[in-house]
Amino acid sequence: MRIENKVIDPLSPYSRALKKIEESGIRPTKQRRILAKLIFEKGDRHISAENLFDEVKKEDRKISMATIYNTLKQFTSLGLIREIVVDQNKSLYCNNNKSHYHLYIEDEGKIHDIPTKNINLDIPSIPACLSLHNIDVIVRVRSLKEDQKKN
Amino acid sequence: MRIENKVIDPLSPYSRALKKIEESGIRPTKQRRILAKLIFEKGDRHISAENLFDEVKKEDRKISMATIYNTLKQFTSLGLIREIVVDQNKSLYCNNNKSHYHLYIEDEGKIHDIPTKNINLDIPSIPACLSLHNIDVIVRVRSLKEDQKKN
DNA sequence: TTACATGCAAAGCATTTGCAGATAA
DNA sequence: TTATCTGCAAATGCTTTGCATGTAA
């Protein structure tokens, strides 16, 4: 699961995404290009469907929610983005396809990346009938203030 | 799945749960007792609200969904059970309050425990302003058959 | 030309809430 | 008695779907 790029990739994350879209056979439509641009041209971050909807609106354009959800799913299955489930009514996608884990600040709803190299994880071997898809590590924390309120 | 208790606890998980309910100040009502019994008297397992609803019905009783959801939340905040979010519309609760991680078979929707001792996890120290709540490790796998279908 | 994509509105579904009636202490 | 709890039904909020219209190749 550890990805270590030794080869230098000349493409920006956005160009790489577009390339992968074209290669995969799905059409690089206007909506998909707009969304890819928003997703991949702002550095590593975590995005929700609603975020994207709002960001499109800010540019005086409009893409329907249905299309945004469809696109997020397509991009996920192309491996361009990764879905993170932090709680049941919050689906976030991260545009960082490097292997990494997450720090989730529960009372703030904020999520941060933890580089894989900062966590040492040894998992036992998986039975032959199963193929590894992903390992999610979510370190759940609370800001101290919030924690004191509860106790 | 091996349980190695060094300290012998005279209480069953169910009795321990009841005790904690009483101590916490919430009333050990009929519904809460029925649910505690179902949750804690069947060995380690992962339960959904719907599972519980059905199990209550099988005993020719009835507890409303609202009460089941409320109770699961209360039990969670008492630390009796632990919520695991595997995907956005599937909330599972595990009745095993020992520290452990999860193996999730995505195409089957099944979840299994991985004892903590089988995973070596070193996380970096957490900033002083944050308090650690939990670490979720979900190893997501697919049964090989399903994986082959997709490729 | 035509297969694929989009967008709207409606549907779906797990979960939550408001509130009247019930119940534990 | 009275604070708390339960259960119903309605509301919520995210996500998905059906289908008519639009668009890329």
mmCIF file of C-alpha atoms (C1' of nucleotides) in Angstrom:
data_model
loop_
_atom_site.group_PDB
_atom_site.id
_atom_site.type_symbol
_atom_site.label_atom_id
_atom_site.label_comp_id
_atom_site.label_asym_id
_atom_site.label_seq_id
_atom_site.Cartn_x
_atom_site.Cartn_y
_atom_site.Cartn_z
ATOM 1 C CA MET A 1 0.000 0.000 0.000
ATOM 2 C CA ARG A 2 2.943 2.328 0.253
ATOM 3 C CA ILE A 3 3.471 4.406 -2.859
ATOM 4 C CA GLU A 4 6.912 5.812 -3.417
ATOM 5 C CA ASN A 5 7.309 7.664 -6.659
ATOM 6 C CA LYS A 6 10.818 7.486 -7.947
ATOM 7 C CA VAL A 7 9.839 8.606 -11.432
ATOM 8 C CA ILE A 8 9.276 12.332 -11.834
ATOM 9 C CA ASP A 9 5.874 13.033 -13.336
ATOM 10 C CA PRO A 10 5.908 16.063 -15.653
ATOM 11 C CA LEU A 11 2.149 16.479 -15.504
ATOM 12 C CA SER A 12 0.192 18.592 -13.028
ATOM 13 C CA PRO A 13 -2.410 16.719 -11.031
ATOM 14 C CA TYR A 14 -5.089 18.303 -13.207
ATOM 15 C CA SER A 15 -3.457 17.267 -16.492
ATOM 16 C CA ARG A 16 -2.866 13.814 -15.153
ATOM 17 C CA ALA A 17 -6.532 13.559 -14.193
ATOM 18 C CA LEU A 18 -7.666 14.706 -17.626
ATOM 19 C CA LYS A 19 -5.368 12.194 -19.250
ATOM 20 C CA LYS A 20 -6.750 9.398 -17.147
ATOM 21 C CA ILE A 21 -10.312 10.472 -17.945
ATOM 22 C CA GLU A 22 -9.604 10.351 -21.669
ATOM 23 C CA GLU A 23 -7.811 7.027 -21.465
ATOM 24 C CA SER A 24 -10.607 5.477 -19.461
ATOM 25 C CA GLY A 25 -13.158 6.015 -22.208
ATOM 26 C CA ILE A 26 -15.478 8.405 -20.390
ATOM 27 C CA ARG A 27 -16.014 11.677 -22.178
ATOM 28 C CA PRO A 28 -14.102 14.735 -20.991
ATOM 29 C CA THR A 29 -17.255 16.837 -20.952
ATOM 30 C CA LYS A 30 -17.421 20.455 -19.897
ATOM 31 C CA GLN A 31 -18.727 19.522 -16.438
ATOM 32 C CA ARG A 32 -16.074 16.896 -15.869
ATOM 33 C CA ARG A 33 -13.334 19.319 -16.877
ATOM 34 C CA ILE A 34 -14.652 22.055 -14.597
ATOM 35 C CA LEU A 35 -14.853 19.646 -11.682
ATOM 36 C CA ALA A 36 -11.443 18.150 -12.354
ATOM 37 C CA LYS A 37 -9.986 21.648 -12.394
ATOM 38 C CA LEU A 38 -11.591 22.556 -9.080
ATOM 39 C CA ILE A 39 -10.593 19.265 -7.503
ATOM 40 C CA PHE A 40 -6.983 19.107 -8.647
ATOM 41 C CA GLU A 41 -5.784 22.673 -8.988
ATOM 42 C CA LYS A 42 -5.939 23.782 -5.376
ATOM 43 C CA GLY A 43 -3.410 21.535 -3.696
ATOM 44 C CA ASP A 44 -4.136 18.670 -1.342
ATOM 45 C CA ARG A 45 -7.518 19.000 0.296
ATOM 46 C CA HIS A 46 -10.736 17.268 1.266
ATOM 47 C CA ILE A 47 -13.855 18.065 -0.659
ATOM 48 C CA SER A 48 -17.538 17.328 -0.315
ATOM 49 C CA ALA A 49 -20.181 17.338 -3.027
ATOM 50 C CA GLU A 50 -21.611 20.492 -1.514
ATOM 51 C CA ASN A 51 -18.222 22.260 -1.488
ATOM 52 C CA LEU A 52 -17.865 21.598 -5.177
ATOM 53 C CA PHE A 53 -21.379 22.773 -5.905
ATOM 54 C CA ASP A 54 -20.660 26.054 -4.122
ATOM 55 C CA GLU A 55 -17.307 26.522 -5.803
ATOM 56 C CA VAL A 56 -18.876 26.088 -9.211
ATOM 57 C CA LYS A 57 -21.521 28.638 -8.277
ATOM 58 C CA LYS A 58 -18.836 31.127 -7.209
ATOM 59 C CA GLU A 59 -17.515 31.036 -10.751
ATOM 60 C CA ASP A 60 -20.991 31.962 -12.005
ATOM 61 C CA ARG A 61 -21.522 28.541 -13.491
ATOM 62 C CA LYS A 62 -23.836 25.752 -12.507
ATOM 63 C CA ILE A 63 -23.509 22.005 -12.354
ATOM 64 C CA SER A 64 -26.350 20.010 -10.881
ATOM 65 C CA MET A 65 -25.885 18.025 -7.708
ATOM 66 C CA ALA A 66 -26.745 14.834 -9.572
ATOM 67 C CA THR A 67 -23.841 15.413 -11.934
ATOM 68 C CA ILE A 68 -21.492 16.295 -9.104
ATOM 69 C CA TYR A 69 -22.332 13.077 -7.271
ATOM 70 C CA ASN A 70 -22.006 11.040 -10.452
ATOM 71 C CA THR A 71 -18.682 12.627 -11.265
ATOM 72 C CA LEU A 72 -17.280 12.086 -7.778
ATOM 73 C CA LYS A 73 -18.189 8.421 -8.045
ATOM 74 C CA GLN A 74 -16.634 8.113 -11.497
ATOM 75 C CA PHE A 75 -13.441 9.848 -10.409
ATOM 76 C CA THR A 76 -13.304 7.555 -7.402
ATOM 77 C CA SER A 77 -13.599 4.437 -9.491
ATOM 78 C CA LEU A 78 -10.916 5.765 -11.840
ATOM 79 C CA GLY A 79 -8.703 6.082 -8.772
ATOM 80 C CA LEU A 80 -8.326 9.846 -9.180
ATOM 81 C CA ILE A 81 -9.771 10.654 -5.785
ATOM 82 C CA ARG A 82 -10.473 8.668 -2.664
ATOM 83 C CA GLU A 83 -13.598 8.612 -0.569
ATOM 84 C CA ILE A 84 -13.240 8.939 3.182
ATOM 85 C CA VAL A 85 -16.127 8.160 5.466
ATOM 86 C CA VAL A 86 -15.730 10.036 8.698
ATOM 87 C CA ASP A 87 -19.320 9.857 9.851
ATOM 88 C CA GLN A 88 -22.544 8.681 8.363
ATOM 89 C CA ASN A 89 -23.724 11.898 6.852
ATOM 90 C CA LYS A 90 -20.480 13.329 5.695
ATOM 91 C CA SER A 91 -18.813 11.939 2.608
ATOM 92 C CA LEU A 92 -15.499 13.546 1.837
ATOM 93 C CA TYR A 93 -13.163 12.974 -1.047
ATOM 94 C CA CYS A 94 -9.474 13.575 -0.994
ATOM 95 C CA ASN A 95 -7.618 14.671 -4.087
ATOM 96 C CA ASN A 96 -4.348 13.354 -2.767
ATOM 97 C CA ASN A 97 -3.871 9.949 -4.273
ATOM 98 C CA LYS A 98 -0.641 9.363 -2.419
ATOM 99 C CA SER A 99 -1.062 6.827 0.348
ATOM 100 C CA HIS A 100 -1.860 8.574 3.590
ATOM 101 C CA TYR A 101 -3.966 8.431 6.723
ATOM 102 C CA HIS A 102 -6.296 10.902 8.371
ATOM 103 C CA LEU A 103 -6.564 12.958 11.483
ATOM 104 C CA TYR A 104 -10.181 13.877 12.139
ATOM 105 C CA ILE A 105 -11.068 16.616 14.608
ATOM 106 C CA GLU A 106 -14.521 15.462 15.578
ATOM 107 C CA ASP A 107 -15.978 18.569 17.117
ATOM 108 C CA GLU A 108 -14.750 20.757 14.265
ATOM 109 C CA GLY A 109 -15.536 18.349 11.444
ATOM 110 C CA LYS A 110 -12.063 19.036 10.082
ATOM 111 C CA ILE A 111 -9.832 16.451 8.519
ATOM 112 C CA HIS A 112 -6.077 16.517 7.945
ATOM 113 C CA ASP A 113 -3.674 14.208 6.191
ATOM 114 C CA ILE A 114 -1.052 12.213 8.016
ATOM 115 C CA PRO A 115 1.686 11.036 5.683
ATOM 116 C CA THR A 116 1.997 7.260 5.645
ATOM 117 C CA LYS A 117 5.622 7.531 6.730
ATOM 118 C CA ASN A 118 4.481 8.976 10.058
ATOM 119 C CA ILE A 119 2.533 5.854 10.895
ATOM 120 C CA ASN A 120 4.005 2.441 11.189
ATOM 121 C CA LEU A 121 1.326 -0.087 10.356
ATOM 122 C CA ASP A 122 1.935 -3.807 10.114
ATOM 123 C CA ILE A 123 -1.085 -5.791 9.182
ATOM 124 C CA PRO A 124 -1.254 -9.564 9.190
ATOM 125 C CA SER A 125 -1.366 -11.285 5.824
ATOM 126 C CA ILE A 126 -4.756 -11.461 4.193
ATOM 127 C CA PRO A 127 -6.355 -14.802 3.232
ATOM 128 C CA ALA A 128 -5.790 -15.734 -0.408
ATOM 129 C CA CYS A 129 -9.486 -15.429 -1.218
ATOM 130 C CA LEU A 130 -9.444 -11.713 -0.411
ATOM 131 C CA SER A 131 -7.773 -8.829 -2.210
ATOM 132 C CA LEU A 132 -6.685 -5.743 -0.361
ATOM 133 C CA HIS A 133 -8.483 -2.626 -1.531
ATOM 134 C CA ASN A 134 -7.522 0.006 0.955
ATOM 135 C CA ILE A 135 -6.496 0.648 4.514
ATOM 136 C CA ASP A 136 -8.229 3.480 6.266
ATOM 137 C CA VAL A 137 -6.634 4.831 9.376
ATOM 138 C CA ILE A 138 -8.577 7.592 11.046
ATOM 139 C CA VAL A 139 -7.107 9.084 14.186
ATOM 140 C CA ARG A 140 -10.107 10.679 15.881
ATOM 141 C CA VAL A 141 -9.336 13.555 18.184
ATOM 142 C CA ARG A 142 -11.233 16.292 19.949
ATOM 143 C CA SER A 143 -10.103 19.783 20.631
ATOM 144 C CA LEU A 144 -9.370 19.964 24.343
ATOM 145 C CA LYS A 145 -11.938 22.669 25.066
ATOM 146 C CA GLU A 146 -14.739 20.555 23.661
ATOM 147 C CA ASP A 147 -13.551 17.537 25.612
ATOM 148 C CA GLN A 148 -13.612 19.443 28.882
ATOM 149 C CA LYS A 149 -17.186 20.572 28.272
ATOM 150 C CA LYS A 150 -18.272 16.955 28.026
ATOM 151 C CA ASN A 151 -16.613 15.773 31.239
ATOM 152 C CA MET B 1 -11.103 -14.101 18.369
ATOM 153 C CA ARG B 2 -9.058 -15.395 21.323
ATOM 154 C CA ILE B 3 -9.978 -13.761 24.580
ATOM 155 C CA GLU B 4 -7.220 -13.659 27.139
ATOM 156 C CA ASN B 5 -8.452 -12.261 30.411
ATOM 157 C CA LYS B 6 -5.806 -11.919 33.006
ATOM 158 C CA VAL B 7 -8.178 -10.449 35.553
ATOM 159 C CA ILE B 8 -11.231 -12.571 36.129
ATOM 160 C CA ASP B 9 -14.341 -10.456 35.847
ATOM 161 C CA PRO B 10 -17.234 -12.000 37.761
ATOM 162 C CA LEU B 11 -19.735 -10.075 35.685
ATOM 163 C CA SER B 12 -21.034 -11.072 32.284
ATOM 164 C CA PRO B 13 -20.866 -8.373 29.632
ATOM 165 C CA TYR B 14 -24.626 -7.958 30.070
ATOM 166 C CA SER B 15 -24.429 -7.491 33.857
ATOM 167 C CA ARG B 16 -21.535 -5.127 33.444
ATOM 168 C CA ALA B 17 -23.543 -3.091 30.971
ATOM 169 C CA LEU B 18 -26.556 -2.948 33.296
ATOM 170 C CA LYS B 19 -24.337 -1.857 36.136
ATOM 171 C CA LYS B 20 -22.865 0.918 34.052
ATOM 172 C CA ILE B 21 -26.324 2.028 32.968
ATOM 173 C CA GLU B 22 -27.492 2.274 36.570
ATOM 174 C CA GLU B 23 -24.358 4.067 37.677
ATOM 175 C CA SER B 24 -24.618 6.579 34.879
ATOM 176 C CA GLY B 25 -27.965 7.867 36.033
ATOM 177 C CA ILE B 26 -30.053 6.848 33.024
ATOM 178 C CA ARG B 27 -32.993 4.634 33.874
ATOM 179 C CA PRO B 28 -32.708 0.916 33.251
ATOM 180 C CA THR B 29 -36.052 0.841 31.491
ATOM 181 C CA LYS B 30 -37.589 -2.259 29.972
ATOM 182 C CA GLN B 31 -36.459 -1.263 26.484
ATOM 183 C CA ARG B 32 -32.906 -0.558 27.562
ATOM 184 C CA ARG B 33 -32.703 -3.887 29.366
ATOM 185 C CA ILE B 34 -34.023 -5.814 26.376
ATOM 186 C CA LEU B 35 -31.559 -4.089 24.072
ATOM 187 C CA ALA B 36 -28.627 -4.560 26.445
ATOM 188 C CA LYS B 37 -29.473 -8.250 26.646
ATOM 189 C CA LEU B 38 -29.570 -8.616 22.867
ATOM 190 C CA ILE B 39 -26.393 -6.618 22.412
ATOM 191 C CA PHE B 40 -24.266 -8.243 25.100
ATOM 192 C CA GLU B 41 -25.456 -11.814 25.436
ATOM 193 C CA LYS B 42 -24.475 -13.158 22.044
ATOM 194 C CA GLY B 43 -20.695 -12.846 22.062
ATOM 195 C CA ASP B 44 -18.622 -10.381 20.074
ATOM 196 C CA ARG B 45 -20.468 -9.096 17.045
ATOM 197 C CA HIS B 46 -21.403 -6.085 14.960
ATOM 198 C CA ILE B 47 -24.941 -4.847 15.096
ATOM 199 C CA SER B 48 -27.031 -2.337 13.206
ATOM 200 C CA ALA B 49 -30.173 -0.575 14.384
ATOM 201 C CA GLU B 50 -32.171 -2.661 11.952
ATOM 202 C CA ASN B 51 -30.659 -5.945 13.225
ATOM 203 C CA LEU B 52 -31.762 -5.051 16.715
ATOM 204 C CA PHE B 53 -35.222 -4.064 15.589
ATOM 205 C CA ASP B 54 -35.626 -7.445 13.883
ATOM 206 C CA GLU B 55 -34.248 -9.377 16.835
ATOM 207 C CA VAL B 56 -36.694 -7.687 19.171
ATOM 208 C CA LYS B 57 -39.505 -8.552 16.790
ATOM 209 C CA LYS B 58 -38.418 -12.207 16.716
ATOM 210 C CA GLU B 59 -39.041 -12.339 20.441
ATOM 211 C CA ASP B 60 -42.582 -11.071 19.827
ATOM 212 C CA ARG B 61 -41.833 -7.730 21.369
ATOM 213 C CA LYS B 62 -41.580 -4.321 19.831
ATOM 214 C CA ILE B 63 -39.299 -1.374 20.366
ATOM 215 C CA SER B 64 -39.594 1.581 18.038
ATOM 216 C CA MET B 65 -36.756 2.544 15.743
ATOM 217 C CA ALA B 66 -36.530 5.936 17.440
ATOM 218 C CA THR B 67 -35.850 4.253 20.772
ATOM 219 C CA ILE B 68 -33.337 1.871 19.253
ATOM 220 C CA TYR B 69 -31.397 4.727 17.711
ATOM 221 C CA ASN B 70 -31.536 6.722 20.928
ATOM 222 C CA THR B 71 -30.387 3.751 22.948
ATOM 223 C CA LEU B 72 -27.491 2.962 20.616
ATOM 224 C CA LYS B 73 -26.329 6.556 20.962
ATOM 225 C CA GLN B 74 -26.645 6.478 24.738
ATOM 226 C CA PHE B 75 -24.778 3.180 24.991
ATOM 227 C CA THR B 76 -22.089 4.602 22.736
ATOM 228 C CA SER B 77 -21.608 7.665 24.890
ATOM 229 C CA LEU B 78 -21.458 5.447 27.982
ATOM 230 C CA GLY B 79 -18.642 3.590 26.276
ATOM 231 C CA LEU B 80 -20.541 0.290 26.255
ATOM 232 C CA ILE B 81 -20.444 -0.073 22.496
ATOM 233 C CA ARG B 82 -18.468 1.542 19.722
ATOM 234 C CA GLU B 83 -19.753 2.959 16.469
ATOM 235 C CA ILE B 84 -18.013 1.994 13.274
ATOM 236 C CA VAL B 85 -18.746 3.837 10.070
ATOM 237 C CA VAL B 86 -17.943 1.610 7.140
ATOM 238 C CA ASP B 87 -19.834 3.538 4.511
ATOM 239 C CA GLN B 88 -22.113 6.512 4.540
ATOM 240 C CA ASN B 89 -25.364 4.707 5.016
ATOM 241 C CA LYS B 90 -24.281 1.873 7.190
ATOM 242 C CA SER B 91 -23.706 2.471 10.858
ATOM 243 C CA LEU B 92 -22.584 -0.561 12.805
ATOM 244 C CA TYR B 93 -21.952 -0.904 16.484
ATOM 245 C CA CYS B 94 -19.578 -3.356 18.034
ATOM 246 C CA ASN B 95 -20.218 -4.802 21.456
ATOM 247 C CA ASN B 96 -16.561 -5.584 21.954
ATOM 248 C CA ASN B 97 -15.133 -2.714 23.930
ATOM 249 C CA LYS B 98 -11.641 -4.135 23.887
ATOM 250 C CA SER B 99 -9.343 -2.186 21.591
ATOM 251 C CA HIS B 100 -9.377 -3.717 18.127
ATOM 252 C CA TYR B 101 -9.403 -2.936 14.449
ATOM 253 C CA HIS B 102 -11.634 -4.020 11.598
ATOM 254 C CA LEU B 103 -11.516 -6.027 8.441
ATOM 255 C CA TYR B 104 -14.319 -5.003 6.112
ATOM 256 C CA ILE B 105 -15.289 -7.186 3.165
ATOM 257 C CA GLU B 106 -16.766 -4.540 0.921
ATOM 258 C CA ASP B 107 -18.759 -6.608 -1.514
ATOM 259 C CA GLU B 108 -20.286 -8.694 1.262
ATOM 260 C CA GLY B 109 -20.856 -5.866 3.722
ATOM 261 C CA LYS B 110 -19.315 -8.079 6.401
ATOM 262 C CA ILE B 111 -17.041 -6.868 9.116
ATOM 263 C CA HIS B 112 -14.615 -8.798 11.302
ATOM 264 C CA ASP B 113 -12.469 -7.871 14.249
ATOM 265 C CA ILE B 114 -8.698 -7.811 14.081
ATOM 266 C CA PRO B 115 -7.138 -7.937 17.554
ATOM 267 C CA THR B 116 -4.951 -4.920 18.242
ATOM 268 C CA LYS B 117 -1.970 -7.175 18.895
ATOM 269 C CA ASN B 118 -2.052 -8.245 15.250
ATOM 270 C CA ILE B 119 -1.470 -4.718 14.053
ATOM 271 C CA ASN B 120 1.511 -2.633 14.893
ATOM 272 C CA LEU B 121 0.522 1.002 14.759
ATOM 273 C CA ASP B 122 2.798 3.863 15.721
ATOM 274 C CA ILE B 123 1.212 7.240 15.437
ATOM 275 C CA PRO B 124 3.047 10.512 15.873
ATOM 276 C CA SER B 125 2.379 12.489 19.030
ATOM 277 C CA ILE B 126 -0.721 14.619 18.982
ATOM 278 C CA PRO B 127 -0.592 18.392 19.555
ATOM 279 C CA ALA B 128 -1.297 19.390 23.168
ATOM 280 C CA CYS B 129 -4.521 21.154 22.205
ATOM 281 C CA LEU B 130 -6.075 17.890 21.007
ATOM 282 C CA SER B 131 -7.151 14.826 22.956
ATOM 283 C CA LEU B 132 -7.131 11.404 21.373
ATOM 284 C CA HIS B 133 -10.580 9.873 21.180
ATOM 285 C CA ASN B 134 -10.165 6.816 19.064
ATOM 286 C CA ILE B 135 -8.155 5.263 16.291
ATOM 287 C CA ASP B 136 -10.123 3.527 13.596
ATOM 288 C CA VAL B 137 -8.281 1.130 11.383
ATOM 289 C CA ILE B 138 -10.387 -0.398 8.670
ATOM 290 C CA VAL B 139 -8.683 -2.836 6.338
ATOM 291 C CA ARG B 140 -10.938 -2.853 3.282
ATOM 292 C CA VAL B 141 -10.822 -5.984 1.198
ATOM 293 C CA ARG B 142 -12.850 -7.548 -1.586
ATOM 294 C CA SER B 143 -13.524 -11.168 -2.144
ATOM 295 C CA LEU B 144 -11.427 -12.222 -5.116
ATOM 296 C CA LYS B 145 -14.383 -13.292 -7.252
ATOM 297 C CA GLU B 146 -15.957 -9.865 -7.012
ATOM 298 C CA ASP B 147 -12.648 -8.200 -7.799
ATOM 299 C CA GLN B 148 -12.230 -10.241 -10.941
ATOM 300 C CA LYS B 149 -15.680 -9.254 -12.141
ATOM 301 C CA LYS B 150 -14.703 -5.612 -11.949
ATOM 302 C CA ASN B 151 -11.437 -5.944 -13.884
ATOM 303 C "C1'" DT C 1 -26.013 10.011 -35.987
ATOM 304 C "C1'" DT C 2 -26.133 7.945 -31.758
ATOM 305 C "C1'" DA C 3 -24.411 6.525 -27.588
ATOM 306 C "C1'" DC C 4 -23.400 8.770 -23.670
ATOM 307 C "C1'" DA C 5 -23.986 12.694 -20.333
ATOM 308 C "C1'" DT C 6 -26.589 16.222 -17.905
ATOM 309 C "C1'" DG C 7 -30.156 18.242 -15.069
ATOM 310 C "C1'" DC C 8 -34.376 18.459 -12.951
ATOM 311 C "C1'" DA C 9 -37.530 16.881 -9.779
ATOM 312 C "C1'" DA C 10 -38.984 13.113 -7.367
ATOM 313 C "C1'" DA C 11 -37.793 9.121 -4.729
ATOM 314 C "C1'" DG C 12 -35.046 6.624 -1.302
ATOM 315 C "C1'" DC C 13 -33.244 5.650 2.960
ATOM 316 C "C1'" DA C 14 -31.048 5.873 7.397
ATOM 317 C "C1'" DT C 15 -31.428 8.762 11.075
ATOM 318 C "C1'" DT C 16 -33.428 12.539 13.991
ATOM 319 C "C1'" DT C 17 -36.961 15.315 16.113
ATOM 320 C "C1'" DG C 18 -41.351 17.118 18.234
ATOM 321 C "C1'" DC C 19 -44.558 16.049 21.134
ATOM 322 C "C1'" DA C 20 -48.264 13.499 23.525
ATOM 323 C "C1'" DG C 21 -48.762 9.732 26.380
ATOM 324 C "C1'" DA C 22 -46.405 6.289 29.437
ATOM 325 C "C1'" DT C 23 -43.368 4.950 33.105
ATOM 326 C "C1'" DA C 24 -39.594 4.543 36.716
ATOM 327 C "C1'" DA C 25 -38.311 6.255 41.091
ATOM 328 C "C1'" DT D 1 -45.668 13.161 41.727
ATOM 329 C "C1'" DT D 2 -42.498 14.437 38.329
ATOM 330 C "C1'" DA D 3 -38.565 14.083 35.618
ATOM 331 C "C1'" DT D 4 -37.431 11.035 32.239
ATOM 332 C "C1'" DC D 5 -38.448 7.888 28.569
ATOM 333 C "C1'" DT D 6 -40.955 5.880 24.645
ATOM 334 C "C1'" DG D 7 -43.228 5.707 20.281
ATOM 335 C "C1'" DC D 8 -45.422 7.526 16.514
ATOM 336 C "C1'" DA D 9 -45.313 10.130 12.556
ATOM 337 C "C1'" DA D 10 -43.339 13.757 10.330
ATOM 338 C "C1'" DA D 11 -39.109 16.015 9.135
ATOM 339 C "C1'" DT D 12 -34.284 16.004 7.722
ATOM 340 C "C1'" DG D 13 -30.409 15.704 4.849
ATOM 341 C "C1'" DC D 14 -27.507 13.326 1.892
ATOM 342 C "C1'" DT D 15 -27.563 10.651 -2.047
ATOM 343 C "C1'" DT D 16 -29.680 8.227 -6.001
ATOM 344 C "C1'" DT D 17 -32.809 7.564 -9.869
ATOM 345 C "C1'" DG D 18 -36.013 8.117 -13.929
ATOM 346 C "C1'" DC D 19 -36.401 10.330 -17.771
ATOM 347 C "C1'" DA D 20 -36.466 14.061 -21.127
ATOM 348 C "C1'" DT D 21 -33.132 16.989 -23.149
ATOM 349 C "C1'" DG D 22 -28.499 18.073 -24.571
ATOM 350 C "C1'" DT D 23 -23.893 17.061 -26.400
ATOM 351 C "C1'" DA D 24 -19.360 14.828 -27.836
ATOM 352 C "C1'" DA D 25 -17.384 12.113 -31.288
#
